[in-house]
Short mmCIF file of C-alpha atoms and ligand atoms in Angstrom, two decimals:
data_model
loop_
_atom_site.label_atom_id
_atom_site.label_comp_id
_atom_site.label_asym_id
_atom_site.label_seq_id
_atom_site.Cartn_x
_atom_site.Cartn_y
_atom_site.Cartn_z
CA UNK A 16 20.67 187.23 -60.50
CA UNK A 17 18.98 183.92 -58.76
CA UNK A 18 19.20 180.53 -59.91
CA UNK A 19 16.15 179.80 -62.31
CA UNK A 20 14.80 176.47 -61.81
CA UNK A 21 12.17 173.66 -63.00
CA UNK A 22 9.28 172.92 -60.82
CA UNK A 23 6.22 170.94 -62.70
CA UNK A 24 6.23 172.68 -66.33
CA UNK A 25 7.64 176.09 -65.09
CA UNK A 26 10.91 177.97 -65.28
CA UNK A 27 11.10 180.15 -61.76
CA UNK A 28 13.25 182.18 -59.88
CA UNK A 29 14.36 179.90 -56.77
CA UNK A 30 12.51 182.25 -54.33
CA UNK A 31 9.31 181.46 -56.01
CA UNK A 32 9.98 177.96 -56.81
CA UNK A 33 7.12 175.44 -54.14
CA UNK A 34 6.31 172.03 -53.98
CA UNK A 35 2.97 170.80 -51.43
CA UNK A 36 3.76 169.67 -48.09
CA UNK A 37 1.62 167.10 -48.87
CA UNK A 38 4.00 165.56 -51.47
CA UNK A 39 4.89 162.07 -51.07
CA UNK A 40 8.47 162.81 -51.62
CA UNK A 41 8.34 164.67 -48.62
CA UNK A 42 6.19 162.53 -46.29
CA UNK A 43 7.40 159.21 -47.67
CA UNK A 44 10.28 159.87 -49.40
CA UNK A 45 8.35 158.19 -52.54
CA UNK A 46 10.52 159.66 -54.69
CA UNK A 47 13.69 158.72 -57.29
CA UNK A 48 16.63 161.00 -58.42
CA UNK A 49 19.35 162.15 -60.98
CA UNK A 50 22.25 163.91 -61.17
CA UNK A 51 23.87 164.48 -64.21
CA UNK A 52 27.06 166.61 -64.93
CA UNK A 53 27.84 169.24 -67.29
CA UNK A 54 31.01 170.01 -68.92
CA UNK A 55 31.99 172.62 -71.61
CA UNK A 56 28.28 173.45 -70.97
CA UNK A 57 26.84 170.24 -72.49
CA UNK A 58 25.36 166.93 -70.48
CA UNK A 59 27.15 163.53 -69.55
CA UNK A 60 25.86 160.47 -70.41
CA UNK A 61 22.19 162.37 -70.38
CA UNK A 62 21.00 159.11 -72.15
CA UNK A 63 22.36 156.53 -69.18
CA UNK A 64 20.49 158.90 -66.59
CA UNK A 65 17.10 158.86 -68.54
CA UNK A 66 17.03 155.19 -68.63
CA UNK A 67 17.98 154.99 -65.16
CA UNK A 68 15.71 157.47 -64.29
CA UNK A 69 12.74 155.44 -66.35
CA UNK A 70 13.86 152.37 -64.83
CA UNK A 71 13.74 153.71 -60.91
CA UNK A 72 9.99 154.78 -62.01
CA UNK A 73 9.28 151.74 -63.61
CA UNK A 74 10.01 149.69 -60.19
CA UNK A 75 8.05 151.90 -57.99
CA UNK A 76 5.04 152.00 -60.33
CA UNK A 77 5.44 155.75 -60.73
CA UNK A 78 4.42 157.80 -63.56
CA UNK A 79 7.16 159.39 -65.94
CA UNK A 80 5.77 162.84 -65.96
CA UNK A 81 8.38 163.85 -69.12
CA UNK A 82 9.43 162.19 -72.49
CA UNK A 83 12.94 161.58 -72.74
CA UNK A 84 13.02 164.39 -75.59
CA UNK A 85 11.45 166.97 -73.11
CA UNK A 86 13.72 166.20 -70.29
CA UNK A 87 17.00 166.58 -72.68
CA UNK A 88 14.90 169.76 -73.45
CA UNK A 89 14.70 171.22 -70.26
CA UNK A 90 18.19 170.38 -68.99
CA UNK A 91 19.45 171.82 -71.70
CA UNK A 92 17.17 175.41 -70.41
CA UNK A 93 18.59 175.19 -67.38
CA UNK A 94 22.15 175.53 -68.66
CA UNK A 95 21.48 178.07 -70.63
CA UNK A 96 19.42 180.06 -68.45
CA UNK A 97 21.68 179.83 -65.53
CA UNK A 98 24.92 179.96 -67.72
CA UNK A 99 26.61 176.86 -66.67
CA UNK A 100 29.74 175.24 -67.97
CA UNK A 101 30.82 173.29 -65.83
CA UNK A 102 28.26 171.58 -62.68
CA UNK A 103 25.53 169.32 -62.06
CA UNK A 104 21.64 169.03 -62.61
CA UNK A 105 19.57 167.79 -60.21
CA UNK A 106 16.61 166.32 -60.97
CA UNK A 107 13.61 164.42 -58.86
CA UNK A 108 10.47 162.89 -59.49
CA UNK A 109 8.20 162.01 -56.91
CA UNK A 110 4.77 160.45 -56.53
CA UNK A 111 3.03 163.57 -56.29
CA UNK A 112 1.33 165.47 -53.79
CA UNK A 113 -1.45 163.29 -51.98
CA UNK A 114 -3.36 162.87 -48.33
CA UNK A 115 -1.46 161.06 -46.50
CA UNK A 116 -1.57 157.59 -46.89
CA UNK A 117 0.42 154.47 -46.83
CA UNK A 118 -1.09 153.12 -50.05
CA UNK A 119 -0.15 154.55 -53.02
CA UNK A 120 -2.90 157.36 -53.95
CA UNK A 121 -5.54 157.25 -56.97
CA UNK A 122 -4.07 157.22 -60.46
CA UNK A 123 -5.43 160.59 -61.11
CA UNK A 124 -2.55 162.53 -58.85
CA UNK A 125 0.21 163.85 -60.84
CA UNK A 126 4.09 163.40 -60.28
CA UNK A 127 6.22 166.58 -59.07
CA UNK A 128 9.20 166.93 -61.03
CA UNK A 129 11.40 169.37 -60.29
CA UNK A 130 15.14 170.27 -61.53
CA UNK A 131 17.74 172.68 -60.41
CA UNK A 132 21.46 173.10 -61.30
CA UNK A 133 24.71 173.53 -59.35
CA UNK A 134 27.54 175.55 -60.47
CA UNK A 135 30.86 173.62 -59.76
CA UNK A 136 34.19 174.97 -61.14
CA UNK A 137 36.62 172.41 -60.51
CA UNK A 138 34.70 168.83 -61.62
CA UNK A 139 37.12 167.85 -64.07
CA UNK A 140 40.26 169.78 -62.71
CA UNK A 141 39.21 168.68 -59.02
CA UNK A 142 42.54 168.98 -56.79
CA UNK A 143 41.35 165.60 -55.70
CA UNK A 144 42.04 163.26 -58.53
CA UNK A 145 46.02 163.95 -57.97
CA UNK A 146 46.27 163.76 -53.41
CA UNK A 147 43.25 161.42 -53.47
CA UNK A 148 40.45 160.57 -51.15
CA UNK A 149 40.35 158.86 -47.35
CA UNK A 150 38.04 156.93 -46.60
CA UNK A 151 36.47 154.65 -43.36
CA UNK A 152 34.41 151.86 -43.51
CA UNK A 153 30.88 151.41 -42.03
CA UNK A 154 28.26 148.72 -42.02
CA UNK A 155 25.33 149.16 -44.93
CA UNK A 156 22.39 149.72 -42.99
CA UNK A 157 20.16 151.07 -46.24
CA UNK A 158 17.05 149.35 -47.14
CA UNK A 159 17.08 146.21 -49.91
CA UNK A 160 16.38 147.97 -52.91
CA UNK A 161 19.70 150.19 -53.48
CA UNK A 162 19.25 150.01 -57.35
CA UNK A 163 16.65 152.35 -57.29
CA UNK A 164 17.77 154.94 -56.99
CA UNK A 165 15.29 156.61 -54.36
CA UNK A 166 15.61 159.95 -52.34
CA UNK A 167 16.05 157.93 -48.96
CA UNK A 168 19.07 159.28 -48.22
CA UNK A 169 19.71 159.62 -44.49
CA UNK A 170 22.03 156.51 -44.13
CA UNK A 171 24.31 157.72 -46.72
CA UNK A 172 24.25 161.66 -44.84
CA UNK A 173 25.33 159.33 -41.44
CA UNK A 174 27.91 157.94 -43.25
CA UNK A 175 29.21 161.35 -44.81
CA UNK A 176 29.37 162.97 -41.42
CA UNK A 177 30.79 159.81 -39.47
CA UNK A 178 33.67 159.97 -42.29
CA UNK A 179 34.09 163.73 -41.87
CA UNK A 180 34.02 163.11 -38.07
CA UNK A 181 36.75 160.44 -38.33
CA UNK A 182 39.02 162.72 -40.83
CA UNK A 183 37.68 161.23 -43.66
CA UNK A 184 36.47 162.07 -47.21
CA UNK A 185 33.97 159.47 -47.37
CA UNK A 186 32.62 155.93 -46.04
CA UNK A 187 32.82 152.58 -47.89
CA UNK A 188 29.90 150.40 -46.91
CA UNK A 189 29.98 146.53 -45.40
CA UNK A 190 27.26 144.18 -45.48
CA UNK A 191 28.07 140.52 -44.69
CA UNK A 192 31.49 140.74 -44.83
CA UNK A 193 31.78 142.44 -48.25
CA UNK A 194 31.69 146.01 -49.42
CA UNK A 195 28.80 147.30 -51.25
CA UNK A 196 29.65 150.74 -52.10
CA UNK A 197 30.49 154.08 -51.18
CA UNK A 198 27.90 156.34 -49.78
CA UNK A 199 27.22 158.22 -52.90
CA UNK A 200 29.82 156.59 -55.46
CA UNK A 201 30.51 152.80 -56.69
CA UNK A 202 33.56 151.10 -55.22
CA UNK A 203 36.91 149.65 -57.06
CA UNK A 204 40.02 148.10 -56.38
CA UNK A 205 42.76 147.01 -58.67
CA UNK A 206 45.21 144.05 -57.68
CA UNK A 207 47.62 143.20 -60.69
CA UNK A 208 45.92 143.56 -63.89
CA UNK A 209 42.38 143.34 -62.42
CA UNK A 210 39.63 146.16 -61.96
CA UNK A 211 37.40 144.26 -59.38
CA UNK A 212 33.61 145.86 -58.14
CA UNK A 213 30.66 144.48 -57.11
CA UNK A 214 28.69 143.12 -59.25
CA UNK A 215 25.32 144.31 -60.00
CA UNK A 216 21.84 143.83 -58.28
CA UNK A 217 19.99 144.84 -55.37
CA UNK A 218 22.83 145.91 -53.32
CA UNK A 219 24.10 148.83 -55.52
CA UNK A 220 23.22 151.32 -57.52
CA UNK A 221 23.64 150.97 -61.04
CA UNK A 222 26.35 153.55 -61.55
CA UNK A 223 25.92 155.05 -64.83
CA UNK A 224 29.56 156.22 -64.82
CA UNK A 225 30.09 152.56 -63.22
CA UNK A 226 28.95 151.09 -66.50
CA UNK A 227 31.00 153.79 -69.07
CA UNK A 228 34.12 153.26 -66.93
CA UNK A 229 34.00 149.39 -67.41
CA UNK A 230 33.44 149.52 -71.09
CA UNK A 231 36.09 151.84 -71.29
CA UNK A 232 38.09 149.58 -69.30
CA UNK A 233 37.83 146.62 -71.32
CA UNK A 234 38.01 148.40 -74.54
CA UNK A 235 41.48 148.92 -73.39
CA UNK A 236 42.00 145.37 -72.85
CA UNK A 237 42.14 145.62 -69.01
CA UNK A 238 41.00 143.21 -67.25
CA UNK A 239 37.76 143.26 -64.99
CA UNK A 240 36.44 141.64 -62.52
CA UNK A 241 32.68 142.32 -61.20
CA UNK A 242 32.50 140.41 -57.84
CA UNK A 243 32.21 141.51 -53.85
CA UNK A 244 35.40 142.28 -52.40
CA UNK A 245 35.98 142.40 -48.49
CA UNK A 246 37.89 145.61 -46.79
CA UNK A 247 41.01 143.23 -46.55
CA UNK A 248 41.20 142.82 -49.53
CA UNK A 249 41.06 146.40 -50.40
CA UNK A 250 43.83 147.20 -48.11
CA UNK A 251 46.02 144.63 -49.23
CA UNK A 252 45.17 145.83 -52.98
CA UNK A 253 48.00 148.19 -55.79
CA UNK A 254 44.86 150.67 -56.14
CA UNK A 255 41.44 151.82 -54.97
CA UNK A 256 39.11 154.35 -56.35
CA UNK A 257 35.72 155.13 -56.77
CA UNK A 258 33.26 156.42 -59.78
CA UNK A 259 29.99 158.67 -59.81
CA UNK A 260 28.42 161.24 -61.84
CA UNK A 261 29.90 164.23 -59.35
CA UNK A 262 33.50 163.03 -59.08
CA UNK A 263 34.10 160.92 -62.36
CA UNK A 264 36.68 158.68 -61.36
CA UNK A 265 38.43 159.58 -58.26
CA UNK A 266 41.34 158.01 -56.62
CA UNK A 267 41.27 156.35 -52.76
CA UNK A 268 44.65 156.35 -51.06
CA UNK A 269 43.39 155.46 -47.47
CA UNK A 270 41.00 153.19 -46.24
CA UNK A 271 40.13 153.60 -42.70
CA UNK A 272 43.90 154.81 -41.71
CA UNK A 273 46.15 152.62 -43.92
CA UNK A 274 47.69 153.37 -47.06
CA UNK A 275 46.32 151.78 -50.03
CA UNK A 276 49.55 150.67 -52.17
CA UNK A 277 51.97 153.27 -51.91
CA UNK A 278 49.61 155.59 -50.50
CA UNK A 279 49.39 157.64 -53.84
CA UNK A 280 46.58 157.56 -56.79
CA UNK A 281 47.59 155.07 -58.67
CA UNK A 282 48.11 154.78 -62.34
CA UNK A 283 45.39 152.72 -63.25
CA UNK A 284 43.06 155.04 -61.86
CA UNK A 285 44.60 157.96 -63.49
CA UNK A 286 44.57 156.50 -66.75
CA UNK A 287 40.93 155.47 -66.16
CA UNK A 288 40.28 158.96 -65.19
CA UNK A 289 41.59 160.46 -68.27
CA UNK A 290 40.28 157.93 -70.57
CA UNK A 291 36.87 158.82 -68.91
CA UNK A 292 36.71 162.30 -68.86
CA UNK A 293 38.05 162.45 -72.50
CA UNK A 294 35.73 160.47 -74.35
CA UNK A 295 32.52 161.56 -72.26
CA UNK A 296 33.30 165.06 -73.35
CA UNK A 297 33.05 164.14 -77.01
CA UNK A 298 30.19 162.36 -76.72
CA UNK A 299 28.45 164.65 -74.32
CA UNK A 300 24.77 166.80 -75.64
N1 PDD B 17 25.25 159.60 -56.45
N2 PDD B 17 25.90 154.14 -55.63
C1 PDD B 17 25.59 155.27 -55.23
C2 PDD B 17 24.51 154.98 -53.58
C3 PDD B 17 25.40 156.45 -55.78
O1 PDD B 17 24.00 157.41 -54.96
C4 PDD B 17 25.67 156.94 -56.60
C5 PDD B 17 25.55 158.74 -57.54
C6 PDD B 17 26.55 156.11 -57.37
C7 PDD B 17 27.09 156.20 -58.77
O2 PDD B 17 26.22 156.43 -59.79
P1 PDD B 17 26.11 157.49 -60.59
O3 PDD B 17 27.72 156.78 -61.52
O4 PDD B 17 25.20 157.29 -62.11
O5 PDD B 17 26.24 158.77 -60.62
C8 PDD B 17 26.86 154.96 -56.66
C9 PDD B 17 25.28 160.70 -56.80
C10 PDD B 17 26.41 161.47 -57.75
C11 PDD B 17 24.66 161.67 -55.34
O6 PDD B 17 23.83 161.78 -55.13
O7 PDD B 17 24.67 162.90 -55.55
#
């Protein structure tokens, strides 16, 4: 059975789903996206992703082709039609298809909306949560509005390839001496009682997982510092970890070839992962 995807109002087998070659997502990366995880056949933090989608669209003066209720229904339909118990749902909205011109097209051009599922077993039971990730540092060479979740992902792809070539799993990006974030995740260190992660701004994506994890950390009386940190500080930290919709909370045990703490996943990280998964499973829709 082929995967059923959603394109502009239709549920179709993936082989039949098409988008115009004039689509501005294709020509200009003029599009935004969201990735929502599915656990036990339910959506994790759908409301958070829907809210950020609206924000990305607003920042780019792009129309939202669906209401939040319609979007939820599409997500649920795709989960059901593809029998997904664990995996990811990818959503992309672009400004639509128009003759090539840098200026935005006329108001009547309809946005394109595409969603598809990726079945992934072992998202929650990811063995990497026990062993931890190795990361390298690279310069952050992305554009200046990283708070908008656009589909311009070439530099993050290059970063993942650089990590792979260095025998690592991912890269953290550094700008003006401070860590911004991972190629597709937010970056954290733990020192003493404090969880340290970069403050929100245009320099990083406002992670939906980040917001929930920081909320749970504060509720558990952990100290949270939202401020920039350097790679040197990270290497001298007790623990390090990342968060994202696809990895939840994942320990980092090595940075640029140097062990973080004792080189094993840390206790604070393990606790946050556990709290996050427990709470988000309960709240899943
Ligand atoms: N990436 N920072 C960047 C640059 C990201 O691409 C992502 C998400 C995050 C974490 O955001 P969230 O917690 O909302 O997933 C931070 C997704 C998972 C991806 O591109 O696949």
